[in-house]
Short mmCIF file of N, CA, C and O in Angstrom, two decimals:
data_model
loop_
_atom_site.label_atom_id
_atom_site.label_comp_id
_atom_site.label_asym_id
_atom_site.label_seq_id
_atom_site.Cartn_x
_atom_site.Cartn_y
_atom_site.Cartn_z
N VAL A 1 5.44 -1.40 -16.39
CA VAL A 1 4.33 -1.66 -15.47
C VAL A 1 4.09 -0.41 -14.64
O VAL A 1 5.04 0.19 -14.13
N GLN A 2 2.83 -0.03 -14.51
CA GLN A 2 2.47 1.14 -13.71
C GLN A 2 1.62 0.73 -12.51
O GLN A 2 0.77 -0.16 -12.62
N LEU A 3 1.89 1.39 -11.41
CA LEU A 3 1.06 1.23 -10.22
C LEU A 3 0.43 2.58 -9.92
O LEU A 3 1.13 3.59 -9.86
N VAL A 4 -0.87 2.60 -9.73
CA VAL A 4 -1.57 3.85 -9.46
C VAL A 4 -2.37 3.71 -8.17
O VAL A 4 -3.28 2.87 -8.09
N GLU A 5 -2.01 4.54 -7.18
CA GLU A 5 -2.73 4.53 -5.91
C GLU A 5 -3.85 5.55 -5.94
O GLU A 5 -3.79 6.55 -6.65
N SER A 6 -4.86 5.29 -5.14
CA SER A 6 -5.96 6.24 -4.97
C SER A 6 -6.58 6.03 -3.61
O SER A 6 -6.34 5.01 -2.94
N GLY A 7 -7.39 7.01 -3.19
CA GLY A 7 -8.14 6.86 -1.95
C GLY A 7 -7.63 7.68 -0.78
O GLY A 7 -8.24 7.66 0.29
N GLY A 8 -6.53 8.38 -0.97
CA GLY A 8 -6.02 9.19 0.12
C GLY A 8 -6.88 10.42 0.36
O GLY A 8 -7.82 10.70 -0.38
N GLY A 9 -6.56 11.15 1.43
CA GLY A 9 -7.31 12.36 1.73
C GLY A 9 -7.10 12.81 3.15
O GLY A 9 -6.19 12.34 3.84
N LEU A 10 -7.95 13.74 3.57
CA LEU A 10 -7.91 14.28 4.93
C LEU A 10 -8.99 13.61 5.76
O LEU A 10 -10.14 13.53 5.34
N VAL A 11 -8.61 13.13 6.93
CA VAL A 11 -9.57 12.44 7.81
C VAL A 11 -9.28 12.84 9.25
O VAL A 11 -8.13 13.13 9.61
N HIS A 12 -10.32 12.85 10.06
CA HIS A 12 -10.16 13.16 11.49
C HIS A 12 -9.58 11.96 12.22
O HIS A 12 -9.76 10.81 11.80
N PRO A 13 -8.91 12.19 13.33
CA PRO A 13 -8.45 11.06 14.15
C PRO A 13 -9.60 10.13 14.51
O PRO A 13 -10.70 10.58 14.83
N GLY A 14 -9.33 8.84 14.39
CA GLY A 14 -10.37 7.85 14.63
C GLY A 14 -11.13 7.45 13.39
O GLY A 14 -11.90 6.48 13.42
N GLY A 15 -10.93 8.17 12.32
CA GLY A 15 -11.63 7.88 11.08
C GLY A 15 -10.98 6.76 10.27
O GLY A 15 -10.01 6.14 10.71
N SER A 16 -11.55 6.51 9.10
CA SER A 16 -11.09 5.42 8.24
C SER A 16 -10.90 5.90 6.81
O SER A 16 -11.55 6.85 6.37
N LEU A 17 -10.01 5.24 6.12
CA LEU A 17 -9.80 5.44 4.69
C LEU A 17 -9.48 4.09 4.07
O LEU A 17 -8.93 3.21 4.73
N ARG A 18 -9.80 3.97 2.79
CA ARG A 18 -9.44 2.77 2.05
C ARG A 18 -8.64 3.16 0.83
O ARG A 18 -9.14 3.89 -0.04
N LEU A 19 -7.41 2.69 0.77
CA LEU A 19 -6.54 2.97 -0.35
C LEU A 19 -6.61 1.81 -1.35
O LEU A 19 -6.80 0.66 -0.97
N SER A 20 -6.42 2.14 -2.62
CA SER A 20 -6.35 1.13 -3.67
C SER A 20 -5.08 1.34 -4.47
O SER A 20 -4.59 2.47 -4.61
N CYS A 21 -4.57 0.25 -5.02
CA CYS A 21 -3.39 0.32 -5.89
C CYS A 21 -3.63 -0.65 -7.04
O CYS A 21 -3.72 -1.86 -6.82
N ALA A 22 -3.74 -0.11 -8.24
CA ALA A 22 -4.00 -0.92 -9.41
C ALA A 22 -2.76 -1.01 -10.28
O ALA A 22 -2.13 0.02 -10.59
N ALA A 23 -2.42 -2.21 -10.69
CA ALA A 23 -1.26 -2.44 -11.55
C ALA A 23 -1.73 -2.63 -12.98
O ALA A 23 -2.76 -3.27 -13.24
N SER A 24 -0.98 -2.07 -13.93
CA SER A 24 -1.33 -2.22 -15.33
C SER A 24 -0.05 -2.34 -16.15
O SER A 24 1.02 -1.92 -15.73
N GLY A 25 -0.20 -2.91 -17.34
CA GLY A 25 0.96 -3.10 -18.21
C GLY A 25 1.14 -4.57 -18.55
O GLY A 25 0.23 -5.38 -18.39
N ASP A 26 2.34 -4.89 -19.00
CA ASP A 26 2.66 -6.26 -19.39
C ASP A 26 2.96 -7.07 -18.13
O ASP A 26 4.10 -7.15 -17.69
N ILE A 27 1.93 -7.63 -17.56
CA ILE A 27 2.07 -8.36 -16.31
C ILE A 27 1.64 -9.81 -16.50
O ILE A 27 0.48 -10.07 -16.80
N SER A 28 2.57 -10.71 -16.36
CA SER A 28 2.24 -12.13 -16.39
C SER A 28 2.00 -12.66 -14.99
O SER A 28 1.13 -13.51 -14.77
N SER A 29 2.78 -12.15 -14.06
CA SER A 29 2.61 -12.56 -12.67
C SER A 29 3.10 -11.47 -11.75
O SER A 29 3.94 -10.64 -12.13
N ILE A 30 2.54 -11.45 -10.56
CA ILE A 30 2.98 -10.54 -9.50
C ILE A 30 3.47 -11.40 -8.35
O ILE A 30 2.71 -12.20 -7.81
N THR A 31 4.72 -11.29 -8.02
CA THR A 31 5.28 -12.16 -6.98
C THR A 31 5.35 -11.49 -5.63
O THR A 31 5.37 -12.18 -4.61
N ALA A 32 5.38 -10.20 -5.60
CA ALA A 32 5.43 -9.49 -4.32
C ALA A 32 4.66 -8.20 -4.44
O ALA A 32 4.62 -7.57 -5.50
N MET A 33 4.02 -7.81 -3.35
CA MET A 33 3.23 -6.59 -3.36
C MET A 33 3.16 -6.07 -1.94
O MET A 33 3.12 -6.87 -0.99
N GLY A 34 3.17 -4.77 -1.81
CA GLY A 34 3.10 -4.25 -0.46
C GLY A 34 2.80 -2.77 -0.42
O GLY A 34 2.86 -2.07 -1.42
N TRP A 35 2.46 -2.32 0.78
CA TRP A 35 2.20 -0.91 1.04
C TRP A 35 3.30 -0.34 1.93
O TRP A 35 3.72 -0.99 2.90
N TYR A 36 3.73 0.86 1.60
CA TYR A 36 4.76 1.55 2.35
C TYR A 36 4.26 2.98 2.61
O TYR A 36 3.28 3.42 1.98
N ARG A 37 4.94 3.67 3.51
CA ARG A 37 4.59 5.06 3.73
C ARG A 37 5.84 5.87 4.07
O ARG A 37 6.82 5.32 4.57
N GLN A 38 5.76 7.15 3.77
CA GLN A 38 6.87 8.04 4.08
C GLN A 38 6.31 9.35 4.60
O GLN A 38 5.58 10.05 3.89
N ALA A 39 6.66 9.65 5.83
CA ALA A 39 6.25 10.90 6.45
C ALA A 39 7.35 11.94 6.24
O ALA A 39 8.51 11.57 6.03
N PRO A 40 7.03 13.22 6.29
CA PRO A 40 8.05 14.26 6.09
C PRO A 40 9.21 14.11 7.07
O PRO A 40 9.00 13.95 8.27
N GLY A 41 10.41 14.11 6.52
CA GLY A 41 11.60 14.01 7.36
C GLY A 41 11.90 12.63 7.88
O GLY A 41 12.83 12.46 8.68
N LYS A 42 11.13 11.64 7.46
CA LYS A 42 11.35 10.27 7.94
C LYS A 42 11.65 9.34 6.79
O LYS A 42 11.33 9.63 5.63
N GLN A 43 12.24 8.20 7.12
CA GLN A 43 12.52 7.20 6.10
C GLN A 43 11.25 6.46 5.70
O GLN A 43 10.31 6.34 6.49
N ARG A 44 11.27 5.96 4.49
CA ARG A 44 10.15 5.14 4.03
C ARG A 44 10.10 3.87 4.86
O ARG A 44 11.13 3.26 5.14
N GLU A 45 8.89 3.46 5.24
CA GLU A 45 8.75 2.26 6.05
C GLU A 45 7.66 1.37 5.47
O GLU A 45 6.69 1.84 4.87
N ALA A 46 7.83 0.07 5.68
CA ALA A 46 6.82 -0.89 5.24
C ALA A 46 5.63 -0.84 6.17
O ALA A 46 5.78 -0.75 7.39
N VAL A 47 4.45 -0.86 5.60
CA VAL A 47 3.21 -0.85 6.37
C VAL A 47 2.58 -2.25 6.36
O VAL A 47 2.22 -2.79 7.40
N ALA A 48 2.43 -2.81 5.18
CA ALA A 48 1.84 -4.15 5.04
C ALA A 48 2.42 -4.78 3.79
O ALA A 48 2.34 -4.19 2.72
N VAL A 49 2.98 -5.96 3.96
CA VAL A 49 3.65 -6.63 2.84
C VAL A 49 3.12 -8.05 2.71
O VAL A 49 3.07 -8.79 3.71
N PHE A 50 2.72 -8.40 1.50
CA PHE A 50 2.27 -9.76 1.24
C PHE A 50 3.49 -10.63 1.00
O PHE A 50 4.35 -10.30 0.19
N THR A 51 3.56 -11.77 1.68
CA THR A 51 4.69 -12.67 1.48
C THR A 51 4.36 -13.71 0.42
O THR A 51 3.18 -13.94 0.10
N SER A 52 5.39 -14.35 -0.11
CA SER A 52 5.19 -15.39 -1.12
C SER A 52 4.47 -16.59 -0.52
O SER A 52 3.87 -17.38 -1.24
N GLY A 53 4.49 -16.71 0.79
CA GLY A 53 3.81 -17.81 1.44
C GLY A 53 2.33 -17.56 1.70
O GLY A 53 1.64 -18.40 2.25
N GLY A 54 1.87 -16.38 1.28
CA GLY A 54 0.45 -16.08 1.41
C GLY A 54 0.08 -15.34 2.68
O GLY A 54 -1.11 -15.12 2.94
N ASN A 55 1.08 -14.98 3.47
CA ASN A 55 0.79 -14.22 4.68
C ASN A 55 0.94 -12.72 4.43
O ASN A 55 1.45 -12.31 3.39
N THR A 56 0.51 -11.94 5.38
CA THR A 56 0.68 -10.50 5.33
C THR A 56 1.42 -10.06 6.59
O THR A 56 1.00 -10.41 7.69
N ILE A 57 2.48 -9.34 6.40
CA ILE A 57 3.26 -8.84 7.54
C ILE A 57 2.94 -7.36 7.73
O ILE A 57 3.05 -6.57 6.79
N TYR A 58 2.52 -7.01 8.92
CA TYR A 58 2.15 -5.63 9.23
C TYR A 58 3.20 -4.98 10.13
O TYR A 58 3.79 -5.64 10.99
N ALA A 59 3.38 -3.70 9.93
CA ALA A 59 4.21 -2.95 10.87
C ALA A 59 3.51 -2.94 12.23
O ALA A 59 2.28 -2.89 12.31
N ASP A 60 4.31 -2.97 13.30
CA ASP A 60 3.74 -2.98 14.64
C ASP A 60 2.80 -1.80 14.87
O ASP A 60 1.78 -1.91 15.55
N ALA A 61 3.15 -0.67 14.28
CA ALA A 61 2.37 0.55 14.50
C ALA A 61 0.95 0.49 13.95
O ALA A 61 0.09 1.28 14.35
N VAL A 62 0.70 -0.44 13.02
CA VAL A 62 -0.62 -0.49 12.38
C VAL A 62 -1.36 -1.78 12.65
O VAL A 62 -2.51 -1.93 12.22
N LYS A 63 -0.73 -2.71 13.34
CA LYS A 63 -1.39 -3.99 13.64
C LYS A 63 -2.70 -3.78 14.38
O LYS A 63 -2.77 -2.99 15.32
N GLY A 64 -3.72 -4.48 13.92
CA GLY A 64 -5.03 -4.37 14.55
C GLY A 64 -5.86 -3.21 14.03
O GLY A 64 -7.05 -3.11 14.34
N ARG A 65 -5.25 -2.33 13.26
CA ARG A 65 -5.99 -1.17 12.71
C ARG A 65 -6.06 -1.20 11.18
O ARG A 65 -7.05 -0.75 10.61
N PHE A 66 -5.03 -1.68 10.53
CA PHE A 66 -4.97 -1.71 9.07
C PHE A 66 -5.16 -3.14 8.58
O PHE A 66 -4.67 -4.09 9.20
N ILE A 67 -5.85 -3.27 7.46
CA ILE A 67 -6.02 -4.58 6.83
C ILE A 67 -5.69 -4.45 5.35
O ILE A 67 -6.31 -3.64 4.64
N ALA A 68 -4.73 -5.24 4.90
CA ALA A 68 -4.35 -5.25 3.49
C ALA A 68 -4.98 -6.45 2.81
O ALA A 68 -5.08 -7.53 3.41
N SER A 69 -5.40 -6.26 1.58
CA SER A 69 -5.97 -7.36 0.81
C SER A 69 -5.57 -7.18 -0.65
O SER A 69 -5.10 -6.11 -1.05
N ARG A 70 -5.75 -8.22 -1.44
CA ARG A 70 -5.42 -8.13 -2.85
C ARG A 70 -6.43 -8.93 -3.65
O ARG A 70 -6.91 -9.97 -3.21
N ASP A 71 -6.69 -8.42 -4.85
CA ASP A 71 -7.54 -9.08 -5.82
C ASP A 71 -6.66 -9.40 -7.01
O ASP A 71 -6.36 -8.53 -7.83
N ASN A 72 -6.21 -10.65 -7.10
CA ASN A 72 -5.25 -11.01 -8.15
C ASN A 72 -5.85 -10.87 -9.54
O ASN A 72 -5.15 -10.48 -10.48
N ALA A 73 -7.12 -11.14 -9.69
CA ALA A 73 -7.76 -11.03 -11.01
C ALA A 73 -7.75 -9.58 -11.50
O ALA A 73 -7.59 -9.32 -12.69
N LYS A 74 -7.92 -8.65 -10.56
CA LYS A 74 -7.93 -7.23 -10.92
C LYS A 74 -6.55 -6.60 -10.82
O LYS A 74 -6.39 -5.41 -11.09
N LYS A 75 -5.57 -7.38 -10.37
CA LYS A 75 -4.21 -6.86 -10.18
C LYS A 75 -4.24 -5.62 -9.29
O LYS A 75 -3.60 -4.59 -9.57
N THR A 76 -5.00 -5.71 -8.23
CA THR A 76 -5.22 -4.57 -7.35
C THR A 76 -5.02 -4.99 -5.90
O THR A 76 -5.39 -6.10 -5.52
N THR A 77 -4.43 -4.11 -5.14
CA THR A 77 -4.31 -4.33 -3.71
C THR A 77 -4.99 -3.17 -2.97
O THR A 77 -5.07 -2.06 -3.49
N TYR A 78 -5.48 -3.46 -1.79
CA TYR A 78 -6.22 -2.48 -1.00
C TYR A 78 -5.60 -2.37 0.39
O TYR A 78 -5.02 -3.33 0.91
N LEU A 79 -5.76 -1.22 0.98
CA LEU A 79 -5.33 -1.03 2.36
C LEU A 79 -6.47 -0.33 3.11
O LEU A 79 -6.73 0.86 2.87
N GLN A 80 -7.16 -1.08 3.94
CA GLN A 80 -8.22 -0.52 4.77
C GLN A 80 -7.58 -0.01 6.05
O GLN A 80 -6.96 -0.77 6.79
N MET A 81 -7.71 1.27 6.30
CA MET A 81 -7.08 1.91 7.45
C MET A 81 -8.17 2.40 8.40
O MET A 81 -8.97 3.26 8.03
N ASN A 82 -8.19 1.85 9.59
CA ASN A 82 -9.18 2.21 10.60
C ASN A 82 -8.50 2.83 11.82
O ASN A 82 -7.29 2.69 12.00
N SER A 83 -9.29 3.50 12.63
CA SER A 83 -8.77 4.12 13.86
C SER A 83 -7.52 4.94 13.57
O SER A 83 -6.50 4.81 14.27
N LEU A 84 -7.59 5.75 12.56
CA LEU A 84 -6.42 6.51 12.13
C LEU A 84 -5.96 7.50 13.20
O LEU A 84 -6.77 8.08 13.92
N LYS A 85 -4.65 7.66 13.26
CA LYS A 85 -4.01 8.55 14.22
C LYS A 85 -3.21 9.62 13.47
O LYS A 85 -2.79 9.39 12.33
N PRO A 86 -2.97 10.76 14.11
CA PRO A 86 -2.17 11.79 13.43
C PRO A 86 -0.80 11.26 12.97
O PRO A 86 -0.30 11.70 11.92
N GLU A 87 -0.23 10.33 13.70
CA GLU A 87 1.07 9.79 13.31
C GLU A 87 1.00 8.88 12.08
O GLU A 87 2.04 8.44 11.57
N ASP A 88 -0.20 8.60 11.60
CA ASP A 88 -0.33 7.86 10.34
C ASP A 88 -0.21 8.78 9.13
O ASP A 88 -0.20 8.31 7.99
N THR A 89 -0.15 10.07 9.37
CA THR A 89 -0.02 11.02 8.26
C THR A 89 1.26 10.76 7.49
O THR A 89 2.35 10.72 8.05
N ALA A 90 1.11 10.56 6.19
CA ALA A 90 2.25 10.23 5.33
C ALA A 90 1.77 10.11 3.90
O ALA A 90 0.57 10.09 3.63
N VAL A 91 2.73 10.00 3.00
CA VAL A 91 2.43 9.58 1.63
C VAL A 91 2.50 8.06 1.62
O VAL A 91 3.49 7.47 2.04
N TYR A 92 1.43 7.44 1.15
CA TYR A 92 1.36 5.98 1.11
C TYR A 92 1.64 5.52 -0.32
O TYR A 92 1.03 6.02 -1.27
N LEU A 93 2.56 4.58 -0.44
CA LEU A 93 3.00 4.11 -1.74
C LEU A 93 2.81 2.60 -1.85
O LEU A 93 2.96 1.87 -0.87
N CYS A 94 2.54 2.20 -3.06
CA CYS A 94 2.38 0.79 -3.38
C CYS A 94 3.64 0.31 -4.11
O CYS A 94 4.21 1.06 -4.93
N ASN A 95 4.05 -0.88 -3.82
CA ASN A 95 5.21 -1.49 -4.50
C ASN A 95 4.86 -2.89 -4.94
O ASN A 95 4.13 -3.62 -4.23
N ALA A 96 5.35 -3.27 -6.10
CA ALA A 96 5.12 -4.63 -6.58
C ALA A 96 6.25 -5.05 -7.50
O ALA A 96 6.93 -4.21 -8.10
N ASP A 97 6.47 -6.35 -7.59
CA ASP A 97 7.38 -6.87 -8.60
C ASP A 97 6.85 -8.21 -9.10
O ASP A 97 6.03 -8.85 -8.46
N GLY A 98 7.31 -8.58 -10.28
CA GLY A 98 6.82 -9.80 -10.89
C GLY A 98 7.52 -10.07 -12.19
O GLY A 98 8.67 -9.67 -12.39
N ALA A 99 6.81 -10.70 -13.12
CA ALA A 99 7.37 -11.03 -14.42
C ALA A 99 6.40 -10.63 -15.52
O ALA A 99 5.19 -10.60 -15.32
N ASP A 100 6.97 -10.29 -16.69
CA ASP A 100 6.10 -9.93 -17.83
C ASP A 100 5.86 -11.17 -18.69
O ASP A 100 6.24 -12.28 -18.35
N GLY A 101 5.23 -10.96 -19.84
CA GLY A 101 4.87 -12.07 -20.70
C GLY A 101 6.04 -12.85 -21.26
O GLY A 101 5.89 -14.01 -21.68
N LEU A 102 7.23 -12.24 -21.26
CA LEU A 102 8.43 -12.92 -21.75
C LEU A 102 9.28 -13.47 -20.60
O LEU A 102 10.40 -13.91 -20.83
N GLY A 103 8.72 -13.38 -19.43
CA GLY A 103 9.44 -13.91 -18.27
C GLY A 103 10.46 -12.96 -17.68
O GLY A 103 11.23 -13.34 -16.80
N ARG A 104 10.47 -11.72 -18.15
CA ARG A 104 11.43 -10.74 -17.63
C ARG A 104 10.90 -10.14 -16.34
O ARG A 104 9.72 -9.85 -16.21
N GLY A 105 11.77 -9.99 -15.39
CA GLY A 105 11.36 -9.43 -14.11
C GLY A 105 11.13 -7.94 -14.20
O GLY A 105 11.74 -7.25 -15.01
N TRP A 106 10.21 -7.45 -13.40
CA TRP A 106 9.97 -6.02 -13.29
C TRP A 106 9.70 -5.66 -11.84
O TRP A 106 9.31 -6.50 -11.06
N GLY A 107 9.93 -4.43 -11.52
CA GLY A 107 9.62 -3.90 -10.19
C GLY A 107 9.13 -2.48 -10.36
O GLY A 107 9.64 -1.76 -11.22
N SER A 108 8.17 -2.08 -9.58
CA SER A 108 7.59 -0.76 -9.78
C SER A 108 7.07 -0.18 -8.48
O SER A 108 6.65 -0.92 -7.58
N TRP A 109 7.12 1.14 -8.39
CA TRP A 109 6.52 1.90 -7.29
C TRP A 109 5.43 2.80 -7.87
O TRP A 109 5.56 3.33 -8.96
N GLY A 110 4.38 3.00 -7.10
CA GLY A 110 3.37 3.98 -7.47
C GLY A 110 3.85 5.38 -7.13
O GLY A 110 4.91 5.56 -6.51
N GLN A 111 3.05 6.36 -7.52
CA GLN A 111 3.44 7.75 -7.27
C GLN A 111 3.09 8.20 -5.85
O GLN A 111 3.58 9.22 -5.38
N GLY A 112 2.26 7.44 -5.18
CA GLY A 112 1.90 7.74 -3.81
C GLY A 112 0.60 8.51 -3.70
O GLY A 112 0.19 9.22 -4.62
N THR A 113 -0.06 8.36 -2.56
CA THR A 113 -1.27 9.11 -2.27
C THR A 113 -1.16 9.65 -0.84
O THR A 113 -0.74 8.94 0.07
N GLN A 114 -1.50 10.92 -0.69
CA GLN A 114 -1.33 11.58 0.60
C GLN A 114 -2.47 11.23 1.55
O GLN A 114 -3.65 11.33 1.19
N VAL A 115 -2.10 10.84 2.76
CA VAL A 115 -3.06 10.62 3.83
C VAL A 115 -2.73 11.59 4.96
O VAL A 115 -1.60 11.59 5.46
N THR A 116 -3.68 12.40 5.33
CA THR A 116 -3.48 13.37 6.41
C THR A 116 -4.54 13.14 7.47
O THR A 116 -5.74 13.15 7.18
N VAL A 117 -4.09 12.91 8.69
CA VAL A 117 -4.99 12.68 9.81
C VAL A 117 -4.85 13.87 10.76
O VAL A 117 -3.82 14.07 11.38
N SER A 118 -5.92 14.65 10.82
CA SER A 118 -5.85 15.88 11.61
C SER A 118 -7.25 16.30 12.03
O SER A 118 -8.22 16.08 11.31
N SER A 119 -7.32 16.92 13.18
CA SER A 119 -8.60 17.45 13.64
C SER A 119 -8.74 18.91 13.21
O SER A 119 -9.78 19.53 13.46
#
């Protein structure tokens, strides 16, 4: 299973970006999906994670500014990022796990997309 992120780039403080993550391969179901980020010299952190109960858990640092959504038919998740701050600069990665057509579990990370917030 492959996850491919897109939509990153350079944006001024206060600007917006929309990231996408598309899953492809032998996918029967996706049980978990989420967005993470890693800034230089820092540990990877969760940004927005979809729970099995249908909720979305956001990191405190992005609450009220970022909105995560998913299109199950397209096997795609999105991250709308508004009011961006320089401290949001990081590589943003998508993560998902689920089962294939034979019921075997899989887990995958995307390669990441760079988001830089700078004036």
